[in-house]
Short mmCIF file of N, CA and C in Angstrom, two decimals:
data_model
loop_
_atom_site.label_atom_id
_atom_site.label_comp_id
_atom_site.label_asym_id
_atom_site.label_seq_id
_atom_site.Cartn_x
_atom_site.Cartn_y
_atom_site.Cartn_z
N MET P 1 -10.80 0.84 18.13
CA MET P 1 -8.87 1.27 17.94
C MET P 1 -8.18 0.19 17.34
N PRO P 2 -7.87 0.22 16.36
CA PRO P 2 -7.05 -0.69 15.77
C PRO P 2 -5.66 -0.90 16.63
N GLU P 3 -4.71 -2.33 16.68
CA GLU P 3 -3.67 -2.44 17.58
C GLU P 3 -2.45 -2.05 16.91
N LYS P 4 -1.45 -1.95 17.45
CA LYS P 4 -0.47 -1.39 16.99
C LYS P 4 0.70 -2.45 16.70
N SER P 5 0.27 -3.29 17.69
CA SER P 5 1.21 -4.58 17.29
C SER P 5 0.18 -5.68 16.17
N PRO P 6 1.16 -6.47 15.70
CA PRO P 6 0.24 -7.11 14.41
C PRO P 6 -0.46 -8.56 15.62
N GLY P 7 -1.42 -9.09 15.00
CA GLY P 7 -1.82 -10.61 15.92
C GLY P 7 -1.30 -12.05 15.00
N TRP P 8 -1.79 -12.62 15.51
CA TRP P 8 -1.28 -13.66 15.46
C TRP P 8 -1.78 -14.38 14.53
N GLU P 9 -3.20 -13.80 14.43
CA GLU P 9 -4.05 -14.92 12.70
C GLU P 9 -3.26 -15.55 12.06
N GLY P 10 -2.63 -14.31 11.07
CA GLY P 10 -1.82 -14.77 10.06
C GLY P 10 -0.68 -15.61 10.47
N THR P 11 -0.06 -15.28 11.78
CA THR P 11 1.22 -16.90 12.43
C THR P 11 0.31 -18.10 12.22
N ILE P 12 -0.69 -17.97 12.78
CA ILE P 12 -1.66 -19.54 13.13
C ILE P 12 -2.53 -20.08 11.63
N LEU P 13 -2.30 -19.11 11.17
CA LEU P 13 -2.76 -19.97 9.45
C LEU P 13 -1.98 -19.93 8.91
N ALA P 14 -0.44 -19.68 8.74
CA ALA P 14 0.76 -19.88 8.32
C ALA P 14 0.82 -21.24 8.81
N PHE P 15 1.27 -21.85 10.02
CA PHE P 15 1.44 -22.59 10.80
C PHE P 15 0.07 -23.74 10.18
N VAL P 16 -1.00 -23.79 10.38
CA VAL P 16 -2.12 -24.55 9.64
C VAL P 16 -1.57 -25.23 8.17
N MET P 17 -1.05 -24.78 7.78
CA MET P 17 -1.00 -24.57 6.14
C MET P 17 0.10 -24.86 6.21
N ILE P 18 0.96 -25.06 6.65
CA ILE P 18 2.38 -25.34 6.63
C ILE P 18 2.45 -27.08 6.78
N ALA P 19 1.62 -26.82 8.12
CA ALA P 19 1.16 -28.47 8.78
C ALA P 19 0.36 -29.18 7.89
N THR P 20 -0.36 -29.15 7.43
CA THR P 20 -1.28 -29.50 6.12
C THR P 20 -0.64 -29.74 5.08
N VAL P 21 0.63 -29.41 4.74
CA VAL P 21 1.17 -29.61 3.40
C VAL P 21 2.42 -30.91 3.74
N LEU P 22 2.76 -30.20 5.08
CA LEU P 22 3.76 -31.76 5.75
C LEU P 22 3.72 -32.67 5.79
N ILE P 23 2.02 -32.46 6.66
CA ILE P 23 1.22 -34.15 6.75
C ILE P 23 0.90 -34.71 5.21
N GLY P 24 0.80 -33.80 4.33
CA GLY P 24 0.26 -34.39 3.37
C GLY P 24 1.33 -35.24 2.70
N ILE P 25 2.42 -34.42 2.33
CA ILE P 25 3.51 -35.07 1.71
C ILE P 25 4.58 -36.28 2.93
N ALA P 26 4.49 -36.41 4.20
CA ALA P 26 4.60 -37.04 5.07
C ALA P 26 3.63 -38.36 4.34
N TYR P 27 2.54 -38.12 4.52
CA TYR P 27 1.66 -39.06 3.75
C TYR P 27 1.31 -40.23 2.62
N SER P 28 2.08 -39.73 2.10
CA SER P 28 2.54 -39.68 0.61
C SER P 28 4.06 -40.92 0.51
N ILE P 29 5.00 -39.90 1.25
CA ILE P 29 6.19 -40.75 1.64
C ILE P 29 5.74 -41.97 1.88
N ALA P 30 5.36 -42.20 3.05
CA ALA P 30 5.15 -43.46 4.07
C ALA P 30 4.50 -44.00 3.28
N LEU P 31 3.03 -44.07 2.63
CA LEU P 31 2.39 -44.84 1.69
C LEU P 31 3.34 -45.69 -0.30
N VAL P 32 4.23 -44.67 -0.08
CA VAL P 32 5.15 -44.86 -1.29
C VAL P 32 6.28 -45.73 -0.88
N TYR P 33 7.17 -45.18 -0.18
CA TYR P 33 8.24 -45.95 0.51
C TYR P 33 8.31 -46.65 1.55
N GLU P 34 7.11 -46.64 2.48
CA GLU P 34 6.97 -47.52 3.49
C GLU P 34 7.87 -47.12 4.80
N ILE P 35 8.25 -45.70 5.04
CA ILE P 35 8.98 -45.01 5.85
C ILE P 35 7.97 -44.08 6.98
N PRO P 36 8.33 -44.54 8.19
CA PRO P 36 7.34 -43.91 8.83
C PRO P 36 7.77 -42.16 9.13
N VAL P 37 7.24 -41.37 8.92
CA VAL P 37 7.47 -39.95 9.71
C VAL P 37 6.79 -39.62 10.86
N PRO P 38 7.67 -39.01 11.68
CA PRO P 38 6.12 -38.59 12.74
C PRO P 38 6.01 -37.35 13.00
N TRP P 39 4.37 -37.57 13.05
CA TRP P 39 4.18 -35.92 13.04
C TRP P 39 4.77 -35.39 13.36
N ALA P 40 5.17 -35.45 15.16
CA ALA P 40 4.79 -34.30 16.03
C ALA P 40 6.18 -33.76 15.92
N ILE P 41 7.45 -34.57 14.87
CA ILE P 41 8.66 -33.34 13.98
C ILE P 41 8.25 -32.53 13.17
N LEU P 42 6.70 -33.27 12.79
CA LEU P 42 6.19 -32.29 11.34
C LEU P 42 5.47 -30.93 12.04
N LEU P 43 4.74 -30.85 12.88
CA LEU P 43 4.32 -29.79 13.89
C LEU P 43 5.54 -28.86 13.89
N ILE P 44 6.40 -29.57 14.60
CA ILE P 44 7.48 -28.49 14.93
C ILE P 44 8.31 -28.38 13.76
N ILE P 45 8.17 -28.55 13.06
CA ILE P 45 9.10 -28.07 11.68
C ILE P 45 8.01 -26.54 11.55
N ALA P 46 6.78 -27.19 10.96
CA ALA P 46 5.47 -26.33 10.76
C ALA P 46 5.40 -24.97 11.66
N ALA P 47 5.72 -25.02 13.02
CA ALA P 47 5.27 -23.87 13.97
C ALA P 47 7.13 -23.33 13.53
N ILE P 48 8.38 -23.64 13.56
CA ILE P 48 9.71 -22.84 13.07
C ILE P 48 9.26 -22.55 12.29
N ALA P 49 8.65 -23.35 11.02
CA ALA P 49 8.69 -21.98 9.59
C ALA P 49 7.37 -21.14 9.97
N ALA P 50 6.65 -20.94 11.08
CA ALA P 50 5.73 -19.81 10.95
C ALA P 50 6.17 -18.66 11.64
N LEU P 51 6.78 -19.38 12.78
CA LEU P 51 7.50 -17.91 13.53
C LEU P 51 8.91 -17.34 12.65
N TRP P 52 9.06 -18.02 12.08
CA TRP P 52 10.38 -17.85 11.04
C TRP P 52 9.57 -16.38 10.07
N LEU P 53 8.19 -16.91 9.42
CA LEU P 53 7.48 -16.32 8.55
C LEU P 53 7.32 -15.14 9.59
N ARG P 54 6.74 -15.08 10.29
CA ARG P 54 6.54 -13.88 11.25
C ARG P 54 7.60 -12.53 11.52
N ARG P 55 8.52 -13.67 11.51
CA ARG P 55 9.47 -12.61 12.27
C ARG P 55 10.34 -11.84 11.10
N ARG P 56 10.47 -12.97 9.69
CA ARG P 56 10.90 -11.72 8.61
C ARG P 56 10.04 -10.87 8.34
N GLY P 57 8.61 -10.65 8.44
CA GLY P 57 7.41 -9.88 7.40
C GLY P 57 7.55 -8.93 8.27
N ARG P 58 8.38 -9.15 9.76
CA ARG P 58 8.33 -7.70 10.28
C ARG P 58 9.47 -6.44 10.14
N LYS P 59 10.46 -7.45 9.30
CA LYS P 59 11.43 -6.34 9.21
C LYS P 59 11.37 -5.67 7.72
#
């Protein structure tokens, strides 16, 4: 029987994709401009973005 509420698979996939892009951008910035970018902040931003996309998709 299908679930009534949507699963978390899409949100987790969005988090992983957003985190991958952000880490790639941060790595490029760190190489070019020699500016350290904290990866923990990138993961928090990716989590917030994924949860925002999940919330926006429900409306």
